[in-house]
Tab-separated table of C-alpha atoms and ligand atoms in Angstrom:
chain	number	residue	atom	x	y	z
A	1	MET	CA	0.000	0.000	0.000
A	2	THR	CA	1.208	3.527	-0.697
A	3	PHE	CA	1.248	6.150	2.020
A	4	PRO	CA	-1.047	7.749	2.992
A	5	PRO	CA	-3.444	4.845	2.430
A	6	ILE	CA	-6.143	7.000	0.840
A	7	ARG	CA	-9.091	5.283	-0.874
A	8	GLU	CA	-8.232	4.263	-4.433
A	9	GLU	CA	-10.857	6.544	-5.991
A	10	LEU	CA	-9.557	9.592	-4.090
A	11	ARG	CA	-5.945	9.216	-5.150
A	12	GLY	CA	-4.571	12.261	-6.968
A	13	ILE	CA	-7.810	14.236	-6.667
A	14	GLU	CA	-7.535	17.973	-5.983
A	15	PRO	CA	-9.796	19.211	-3.173
A	16	TYR	CA	-12.787	21.193	-4.462
A	17	GLY	CA	-12.696	24.955	-4.182
A	18	ALA	CA	-12.704	28.166	-6.153
A	19	PRO	CA	-9.476	30.177	-5.948
A	20	GLN	CA	-9.547	32.454	-2.867
A	21	LEU	CA	-7.561	35.429	-4.130
A	22	ASP	CA	-7.250	38.794	-2.469
A	23	VAL	CA	-8.404	41.080	-5.269
A	24	PRO	CA	-10.547	44.253	-5.102
A	25	VAL	CA	-13.608	42.905	-6.958
A	26	GLN	CA	-14.654	39.381	-5.911
A	27	LEU	CA	-17.457	38.069	-8.070
A	28	ASN	CA	-16.662	34.373	-8.050
A	29	VAL	CA	-18.563	32.460	-5.334
A	30	ASN	CA	-22.041	34.015	-5.445
A	31	GLU	CA	-21.789	35.662	-2.047
A	32	ASN	CA	-24.010	38.558	-1.114
A	33	PRO	CA	-21.745	41.621	-1.516
A	34	TYR	CA	-23.514	43.457	1.315
A	35	GLY	CA	-22.457	42.607	4.867
A	36	PRO	CA	-24.890	42.403	7.780
A	37	SER	CA	-26.237	45.677	9.187
A	38	PRO	CA	-24.707	47.101	12.413
A	39	GLU	CA	-27.907	46.109	14.274
A	40	ALA	CA	-27.639	42.509	13.060
A	41	VAL	CA	-23.919	42.413	13.937
A	42	ALA	CA	-24.661	43.669	17.470
A	43	ASP	CA	-27.458	41.145	18.009
A	44	ILE	CA	-25.371	38.241	16.659
A	45	ALA	CA	-22.470	39.288	18.909
A	46	ALA	CA	-24.757	39.436	21.965
A	47	ALA	CA	-26.268	36.036	21.156
A	48	VAL	CA	-22.808	34.502	20.739
A	49	ALA	CA	-21.656	36.073	24.026
A	50	ALA	CA	-24.643	34.516	25.798
A	51	ALA	CA	-23.875	31.131	24.214
A	52	ALA	CA	-20.226	31.473	25.240
A	53	ALA	CA	-21.207	31.468	28.917
A	54	THR	CA	-22.296	27.814	28.631
A	55	LEU	CA	-19.745	26.486	26.149
A	56	ASN	CA	-18.672	23.883	28.728
A	57	ARG	CA	-21.930	22.085	27.838
A	58	TYR	CA	-22.806	20.390	24.566
A	59	PRO	CA	-25.355	22.311	22.502
A	60	ASP	CA	-29.019	21.400	21.990
A	61	ARG	CA	-28.642	18.380	19.699
A	62	GLU	CA	-32.057	18.999	18.172
A	63	PHE	CA	-31.454	22.775	17.692
A	64	THR	CA	-35.095	23.330	18.600
A	65	ALA	CA	-35.125	27.126	18.689
A	66	LEU	CA	-33.323	27.352	15.368
A	67	ARG	CA	-35.722	24.900	13.706
A	68	GLU	CA	-38.636	27.013	14.900
A	69	GLY	CA	-37.014	30.133	13.454
A	70	LEU	CA	-36.273	28.442	10.130
A	71	ALA	CA	-39.814	27.035	9.833
A	72	ALA	CA	-41.282	30.480	10.512
A	73	TYR	CA	-38.986	32.020	7.907
A	74	LEU	CA	-39.872	29.418	5.256
A	75	ASN	CA	-43.546	30.164	5.788
A	76	THR	CA	-42.798	33.729	4.678
A	77	SER	CA	-40.665	32.608	1.733
A	78	GLY	CA	-42.864	30.436	-0.467
A	79	GLY	CA	-43.870	27.783	2.071
A	80	SER	CA	-46.969	27.311	4.172
A	81	ASP	CA	-47.734	25.086	7.181
A	82	ILE	CA	-44.067	24.155	7.522
A	83	THR	CA	-43.500	22.936	11.090
A	84	PRO	CA	-40.182	22.580	13.002
A	85	GLU	CA	-40.356	18.753	12.635
A	86	MET	CA	-40.179	19.299	8.866
A	87	VAL	CA	-36.938	21.263	9.137
A	88	TRP	CA	-33.391	19.929	9.307
A	89	ALA	CA	-30.165	21.973	9.343
A	90	ALA	CA	-26.417	21.443	9.183
A	91	ASN	CA	-23.151	23.302	8.578
A	92	GLY	CA	-24.060	24.630	5.141
A	93	SER	CA	-26.419	22.981	2.691
A	94	ASN	CA	-23.399	21.084	1.411
A	95	GLU	CA	-23.420	19.152	4.688
A	96	VAL	CA	-27.199	18.759	4.499
A	97	MET	CA	-26.881	17.175	1.065
A	98	LEU	CA	-23.994	14.933	2.088
A	99	GLN	CA	-26.175	13.716	4.970
A	100	ILE	CA	-28.978	13.019	2.490
A	101	LEU	CA	-26.592	10.892	0.424
A	102	GLN	CA	-25.345	9.140	3.571
A	103	ALA	CA	-28.885	8.311	4.646
A	104	PHE	CA	-30.482	7.525	1.291
A	105	GLY	CA	-27.552	6.629	-0.995
A	106	GLY	CA	-24.794	4.102	-0.406
A	107	PRO	CA	-23.358	1.033	-2.145
A	108	GLY	CA	-25.719	-0.442	-4.729
A	109	ARG	CA	-27.694	2.801	-4.907
A	110	THR	CA	-27.683	5.630	-7.425
A	111	ALA	CA	-27.817	9.420	-7.274
A	112	LEU	CA	-28.725	11.398	-10.372
A	113	SER	CA	-28.622	14.963	-11.679
A	114	PHE	CA	-28.528	16.812	-14.986
A	115	ALA	CA	-25.415	18.619	-16.272
A	116	PRO	CA	-24.222	21.284	-16.450
A	117	THR	CA	-24.869	21.583	-12.746
A	118	TYR	CA	-23.257	22.079	-9.338
A	119	SER	CA	-19.868	20.414	-9.306
A	120	MET	CA	-20.184	19.271	-5.669
A	121	TYR	CA	-22.993	16.791	-6.401
A	122	PRO	CA	-20.779	14.022	-7.792
A	123	GLU	CA	-18.469	14.539	-4.816
A	124	TYR	CA	-21.244	13.839	-2.296
A	125	ALA	CA	-22.084	10.704	-4.255
A	126	ARG	CA	-18.445	9.598	-4.287
A	127	ASP	CA	-18.013	10.288	-0.570
A	128	ALA	CA	-21.174	8.310	0.230
A	129	MET	CA	-20.076	5.489	-2.100
A	130	THR	CA	-23.119	5.992	-4.267
A	131	GLU	CA	-23.176	5.437	-8.026
A	132	TRP	CA	-23.386	8.746	-9.903
A	133	VAL	CA	-25.494	9.104	-13.035
A	134	VAL	CA	-25.685	12.336	-14.959
A	135	GLY	CA	-28.229	13.257	-17.611
A	136	HIS	CA	-27.948	16.337	-19.786
A	137	ARG	CA	-29.783	19.617	-20.005
A	138	ALA	CA	-31.141	21.031	-23.246
A	139	GLU	CA	-29.212	23.627	-25.282
A	140	ASP	CA	-30.869	26.484	-23.340
A	141	PHE	CA	-30.056	24.667	-20.024
A	142	SER	CA	-33.697	23.817	-19.338
A	143	LEU	CA	-34.626	20.199	-18.613
A	144	ASP	CA	-35.993	18.079	-21.415
A	145	LEU	CA	-38.725	16.622	-19.234
A	146	ASP	CA	-39.446	13.512	-21.261
A	147	ALA	CA	-35.770	12.601	-21.324
A	148	ALA	CA	-35.362	13.431	-17.623
A	149	ARG	CA	-38.362	11.336	-16.685
A	150	GLY	CA	-37.117	8.507	-18.891
A	151	LEU	CA	-33.693	8.520	-17.245
A	152	ILE	CA	-35.205	8.467	-13.756
A	153	LEU	CA	-37.512	5.573	-14.682
A	154	GLU	CA	-34.580	3.694	-16.176
A	155	LYS	CA	-32.023	4.257	-13.393
A	156	GLN	CA	-34.394	4.237	-10.384
A	157	PRO	CA	-32.128	6.561	-8.363
A	158	SER	CA	-32.619	6.746	-4.618
A	159	VAL	CA	-31.637	10.460	-4.737
A	160	VAL	CA	-32.280	12.992	-7.529
A	161	LEU	CA	-30.595	16.387	-7.182
A	162	LEU	CA	-32.393	19.245	-8.940
A	163	PRO	CA	-30.962	22.689	-8.246
A	164	SER	CA	-33.466	25.449	-8.965
A	165	PRO	CA	-32.169	27.980	-9.839
A	166	ASN	CA	-29.397	25.788	-11.227
A	167	ASN	CA	-25.735	26.627	-10.639
A	168	PRO	CA	-23.918	27.645	-12.863
A	169	THR	CA	-26.643	28.377	-15.425
A	170	GLY	CA	-29.230	30.259	-13.300
A	171	THR	CA	-32.093	28.189	-14.738
A	172	ALA	CA	-35.173	27.662	-12.520
A	173	LEU	CA	-37.527	24.693	-12.782
A	174	PRO	CA	-41.280	25.192	-13.131
A	175	PRO	CA	-43.368	23.455	-10.414
A	176	GLU	CA	-44.986	21.143	-13.001
A	177	ALA	CA	-41.532	19.797	-13.821
A	178	VAL	CA	-40.704	19.191	-10.163
A	179	SER	CA	-44.033	17.400	-9.668
A	180	MET	CA	-43.522	15.215	-12.700
A	181	LEU	CA	-40.026	14.196	-11.594
A	182	CYS	CA	-41.159	13.554	-8.000
A	183	GLU	CA	-43.724	11.141	-9.405
A	184	ALA	CA	-41.202	9.483	-11.712
A	185	ALA	CA	-38.834	8.965	-8.754
A	186	GLY	CA	-41.375	6.788	-6.924
A	187	ASP	CA	-39.997	6.350	-3.392
A	188	GLY	CA	-36.667	7.963	-4.322
A	189	ILE	CA	-35.839	11.289	-2.698
A	190	VAL	CA	-35.990	14.370	-4.949
A	191	VAL	CA	-33.928	17.275	-3.619
A	192	VAL	CA	-34.755	20.676	-5.082
A	193	ASP	CA	-31.687	22.698	-4.122
A	194	GLU	CA	-32.970	26.255	-3.738
A	195	ALA	CA	-29.677	27.764	-2.569
A	196	TYR	CA	-30.559	30.769	-4.744
A	197	GLY	CA	-34.333	30.544	-4.221
A	198	GLU	CA	-34.707	34.060	-2.827
A	199	PHE	CA	-33.295	35.551	-6.045
A	200	ARG	CA	-35.861	33.963	-8.368
A	201	ARG	CA	-37.687	36.319	-10.714
A	202	SER	CA	-41.278	37.204	-9.904
A	203	GLY	CA	-43.599	34.572	-11.296
A	204	THR	CA	-41.131	31.754	-10.545
A	205	PRO	CA	-42.628	29.818	-7.599
A	206	SER	CA	-40.641	27.959	-4.922
A	207	ALA	CA	-40.891	24.158	-4.755
A	208	LEU	CA	-41.865	24.648	-1.086
A	209	GLU	CA	-45.480	24.939	-2.214
A	210	LEU	CA	-45.305	21.359	-3.529
A	211	LEU	CA	-44.331	19.777	-0.188
A	212	PRO	CA	-47.902	18.803	0.732
A	213	LYS	CA	-48.251	16.962	-2.592
A	214	HIS	CA	-45.039	14.901	-2.626
A	215	ARG	CA	-43.740	13.093	0.448
A	216	ASN	CA	-40.444	12.314	-1.337
A	217	LEU	CA	-39.688	16.005	-1.997
A	218	VAL	CA	-36.905	17.784	-0.108
A	219	VAL	CA	-36.411	21.533	-0.560
A	220	SER	CA	-32.943	22.663	0.446
A	221	ARG	CA	-32.036	26.263	1.307
A	222	THR	CA	-29.009	28.058	2.740
A	223	MET	CA	-28.145	31.196	4.659
A	224	SER	CA	-24.968	31.531	2.542
A	225	LYS	CA	-26.352	33.475	-0.420
A	226	ALA	CA	-29.362	35.824	-0.165
A	227	PHE	CA	-29.079	35.825	3.649
A	228	ALA	CA	-25.542	37.241	3.487
A	229	LEU	CA	-24.237	34.727	6.022
A	230	ALA	CA	-21.832	32.480	4.112
A	231	GLY	CA	-19.292	32.703	6.933
A	232	ALA	CA	-21.718	31.247	9.496
A	233	ARG	CA	-22.155	27.916	7.636
A	234	LEU	CA	-25.849	27.207	7.962
A	235	GLY	CA	-27.889	25.259	5.437
A	236	TYR	CA	-31.273	23.637	5.964
A	237	LEU	CA	-34.099	21.737	4.340
A	238	ALA	CA	-37.842	21.287	4.565
A	239	ALA	CA	-39.342	17.837	4.018
A	240	ASP	CA	-41.596	15.169	5.454
A	241	PRO	CA	-40.668	14.627	9.159
A	242	ALA	CA	-39.824	10.992	8.334
A	243	ILE	CA	-37.018	12.232	6.078
A	244	CYS	CA	-35.617	14.442	8.863
A	245	ASP	CA	-35.752	11.459	11.233
A	246	ALA	CA	-33.787	9.320	8.779
A	247	ILE	CA	-31.083	11.995	8.472
A	248	ARG	CA	-30.848	12.174	12.248
A	249	VAL	CA	-29.436	8.625	12.172
A	250	VAL	CA	-26.345	9.679	10.177
A	251	ARG	CA	-25.645	13.125	11.598
A	252	LEU	CA	-22.689	13.421	13.935
A	253	PRO	CA	-23.651	14.123	17.552
A	254	TYR	CA	-24.006	17.854	18.267
A	255	HIS	CA	-23.100	18.716	14.696
A	256	LEU	CA	-24.417	22.285	15.012
A	257	SER	CA	-22.345	24.176	17.573
A	258	ALA	CA	-23.966	26.437	20.152
A	259	VAL	CA	-22.194	29.353	18.448
A	260	THR	CA	-23.649	28.426	15.059
A	261	GLN	CA	-27.138	28.004	16.489
A	262	ALA	CA	-26.981	31.342	18.306
A	263	THR	CA	-25.650	33.112	15.219
A	264	ALA	CA	-28.265	31.687	12.875
A	265	SER	CA	-31.166	32.323	15.248
A	266	ALA	CA	-30.051	35.926	15.764
A	267	ALA	CA	-29.667	36.371	12.001
A	268	LEU	CA	-33.198	35.056	11.451
A	269	ARG	CA	-34.514	37.776	13.756
A	270	HIS	CA	-32.945	40.221	11.288
A	271	ALA	CA	-34.162	38.461	8.160
A	272	PRO	CA	-35.813	41.534	6.622
A	273	GLU	CA	-32.569	43.547	6.904
A	274	LEU	CA	-30.253	40.733	5.819
A	275	LEU	CA	-32.479	40.053	2.820
A	276	GLY	CA	-32.948	43.775	2.271
A	277	ASN	CA	-30.559	43.935	-0.666
A	278	VAL	CA	-32.071	41.021	-2.576
A	279	ALA	CA	-34.353	43.287	-4.642
A	280	GLU	CA	-31.393	45.473	-5.585
A	281	LEU	CA	-29.290	42.411	-6.509
A	282	ARG	CA	-32.090	41.020	-8.671
A	283	ALA	CA	-32.391	44.351	-10.479
A	284	GLU	CA	-28.603	44.513	-10.920
A	285	ARG	CA	-28.693	40.948	-12.279
A	286	ASP	CA	-31.320	41.876	-14.850
A	287	ARG	CA	-29.328	44.950	-15.863
A	288	THR	CA	-26.186	42.826	-16.198
A	289	VAL	CA	-27.964	40.300	-18.434
A	290	GLU	CA	-29.272	43.134	-20.600
A	291	TRP	CA	-25.881	44.840	-20.843
A	292	LEU	CA	-24.073	41.613	-21.739
A	293	ARG	CA	-26.634	40.903	-24.480
A	294	GLU	CA	-26.233	44.425	-25.835
A	295	GLN	CA	-22.506	43.762	-26.130
A	296	GLY	CA	-23.274	40.695	-28.222
A	297	PHE	CA	-22.573	37.951	-25.661
A	298	VAL	CA	-24.702	34.844	-25.337
A	299	VAL	CA	-26.295	34.953	-21.875
A	300	ALA	CA	-28.327	32.318	-20.053
A	301	ASP	CA	-31.576	33.548	-18.463
A	302	SER	CA	-30.940	33.795	-14.727
A	303	ASP	CA	-33.142	33.444	-11.646
A	304	ALA	CA	-30.068	33.566	-9.398
A	305	ASN	CA	-27.470	36.125	-8.253
A	306	PHE	CA	-25.049	35.229	-11.018
A	307	VAL	CA	-24.990	35.180	-14.781
A	308	LEU	CA	-23.428	32.659	-17.191
A	309	PHE	CA	-22.209	34.244	-20.398
A	310	GLY	CA	-19.964	33.513	-23.390
A	311	MET	CA	-18.943	32.125	-25.619
A	312	PHE	CA	-15.210	32.638	-25.706
A	313	ALA	CA	-12.690	30.856	-27.868
A	314	ASP	CA	-10.350	30.862	-24.834
A	315	ARG	CA	-12.306	31.479	-21.657
A	316	HIS	CA	-9.280	31.024	-19.441
A	317	ALA	CA	-7.576	33.951	-21.173
A	318	VAL	CA	-10.630	36.134	-20.513
A	319	TRP	CA	-10.785	35.019	-16.873
A	320	GLN	CA	-7.076	35.786	-16.501
A	321	GLY	CA	-7.427	39.145	-18.253
A	322	LEU	CA	-10.197	40.190	-15.859
A	323	LEU	CA	-8.098	39.084	-12.904
A	324	GLU	CA	-5.287	41.333	-14.103
A	325	HIS	CA	-7.820	44.184	-13.861
A	326	GLY	CA	-8.596	43.176	-10.253
A	327	VAL	CA	-11.863	41.408	-11.110
A	328	LEU	CA	-12.221	37.772	-10.031
A	329	ILE	CA	-15.012	35.779	-11.689
A	330	ARG	CA	-15.470	32.011	-12.100
A	331	GLU	CA	-14.268	29.713	-14.803
A	332	THR	CA	-17.019	27.125	-14.652
A	333	GLY	CA	-19.811	25.619	-16.718
A	334	PRO	CA	-19.513	24.304	-20.256
A	335	ASP	CA	-16.373	25.217	-22.170
A	336	GLY	CA	-16.518	28.727	-23.596
A	337	TRP	CA	-18.681	30.147	-20.787
A	338	LEU	CA	-17.825	32.182	-17.693
A	339	ARG	CA	-19.912	32.953	-14.617
A	340	VAL	CA	-20.041	36.305	-12.854
A	341	SER	CA	-21.675	36.802	-9.451
A	342	ILE	CA	-23.756	39.930	-8.970
A	343	GLY	CA	-21.988	42.464	-6.761
A	344	THR	CA	-22.657	46.069	-5.854
A	345	ALA	CA	-23.310	48.617	-8.618
A	346	ASP	CA	-19.674	49.797	-8.335
A	347	GLU	CA	-18.342	46.258	-8.582
A	348	MET	CA	-20.470	45.592	-11.659
A	349	THR	CA	-19.165	48.777	-13.256
A	350	ALA	CA	-15.602	47.579	-12.606
A	351	PHE	CA	-16.510	44.213	-14.153
A	352	LYS	CA	-18.064	45.785	-17.263
A	353	ASP	CA	-15.140	48.176	-17.751
A	354	ALA	CA	-12.598	45.377	-17.417
A	355	LEU	CA	-14.533	43.038	-19.707
A	356	THR	CA	-14.820	45.732	-22.366
A	357	VAL	CA	-11.041	46.095	-22.425
A	358	VAL	CA	-10.234	42.388	-22.202
A	359	VAL	CA	-12.527	41.210	-25.008
A	360	LYS	CA	-10.985	43.677	-27.464
A	361	THR	CA	-8.145	41.214	-27.845
A	362	GLU	CA	-10.018	37.979	-27.152
A	363	PRO	CA	-11.833	36.212	-29.989
A	364	MET	CA	-15.350	34.926	-29.483
A	365	ARG	CA	-16.230	31.387	-30.370
A	366	ASP	CA	-17.769	30.848	-33.780
A	367	GLN	CA	-21.359	29.873	-33.128
A	368	THR	CA	-22.448	28.628	-36.493
B	401	PLP	C1	-23.673	27.892	-2.954
B	401	PLP	C2	-24.486	26.675	-3.193
B	401	PLP	C3	-24.977	25.930	-2.120
B	401	PLP	C4	-24.764	26.405	-0.705
B	401	PLP	O1	-23.741	25.878	-0.056
B	401	PLP	P1	-23.567	26.123	1.515
B	401	PLP	O2	-22.883	24.873	1.936
B	401	PLP	O3	-24.923	26.269	2.116
B	401	PLP	O4	-22.748	27.356	1.653
B	401	PLP	C5	-25.772	24.843	-2.366
B	401	PLP	N1	-26.077	24.472	-3.622
B	401	PLP	C6	-25.642	25.164	-4.681
B	401	PLP	C7	-26.053	24.745	-6.026
B	401	PLP	C8	-24.820	26.267	-4.492
B	401	PLP	O5	-24.359	26.940	-5.554
């Protein structure tokens, strides 16, 4: 055996992660560019100080107060009649989804999604020793529903991962599509990953409203994006209580620290402020899409706080050129495309100015 005796399938693999570079304009990991308000900071600090006084004790394993806060929030954000027993949380929705794979995947079982999509999904499957099957999205990044349904019926996955809005394309799924795929999955779990749910355009409903109709539906959310709390690491889901109970079997004891619980509960009390910039970010997103189209780029419709655009003959050169202007975006998605997160108006101006200069010397891809 070679040292260290890492699992065969992990050998030589680079750990996942976007470059963390210290540049003036950071538009690469879909964070909310606006920090918490001074009032929210003060309340979070006070809540953490109170929690600190009892850090000799393990935290509430069932994070009861936080589940109540999350359920109440979801009922203002597309859900109705969501109770605390229907809510589960962990250290980021990445951990929530890994727990789902640990509970419902495993050897001899299959997880399925449709590419291009979030690059972490196959990693959860690998880490939970679950077979990974990937279907493909249509040219415009929507789902071809007949093909999607057919693939689910054929592969009988125990977990289907459907991000809506999808990362990195920004594409949202209509509720009829979610319903159809929940039915096709039979007793398999269908996770609608709404990490960017709060940014959806008006008229795009949340899958939360489908929970009463499909007991195999899980809707995943996070405080990392619209909530402006990526540093706190808090993701959560809403689903049938039986699903939460199954996840409880695989979670590590006391997985949510007292500090995390206090922070997230305090942040929820400030939800209107923390989410206060979402309308502005959505408007900035729509303006960015419009501007990019005016410049002649191909741009995917976006319900999220980022935009996928292209198509470049050498996208890496464009990415690098922007970086040299102090603007960090993300080299992800199908070849030829780049993804930019929506920042403040000033940051978007810096992005547009830099892009205008960089593309003068960078050929576009021939699209005929
Ligand atoms: C950012 C993102 C998440 C959220 O991850 P956290 O672990 O909650 O920070 C989940 N799903 C997708 C598709 C994302 O892009």
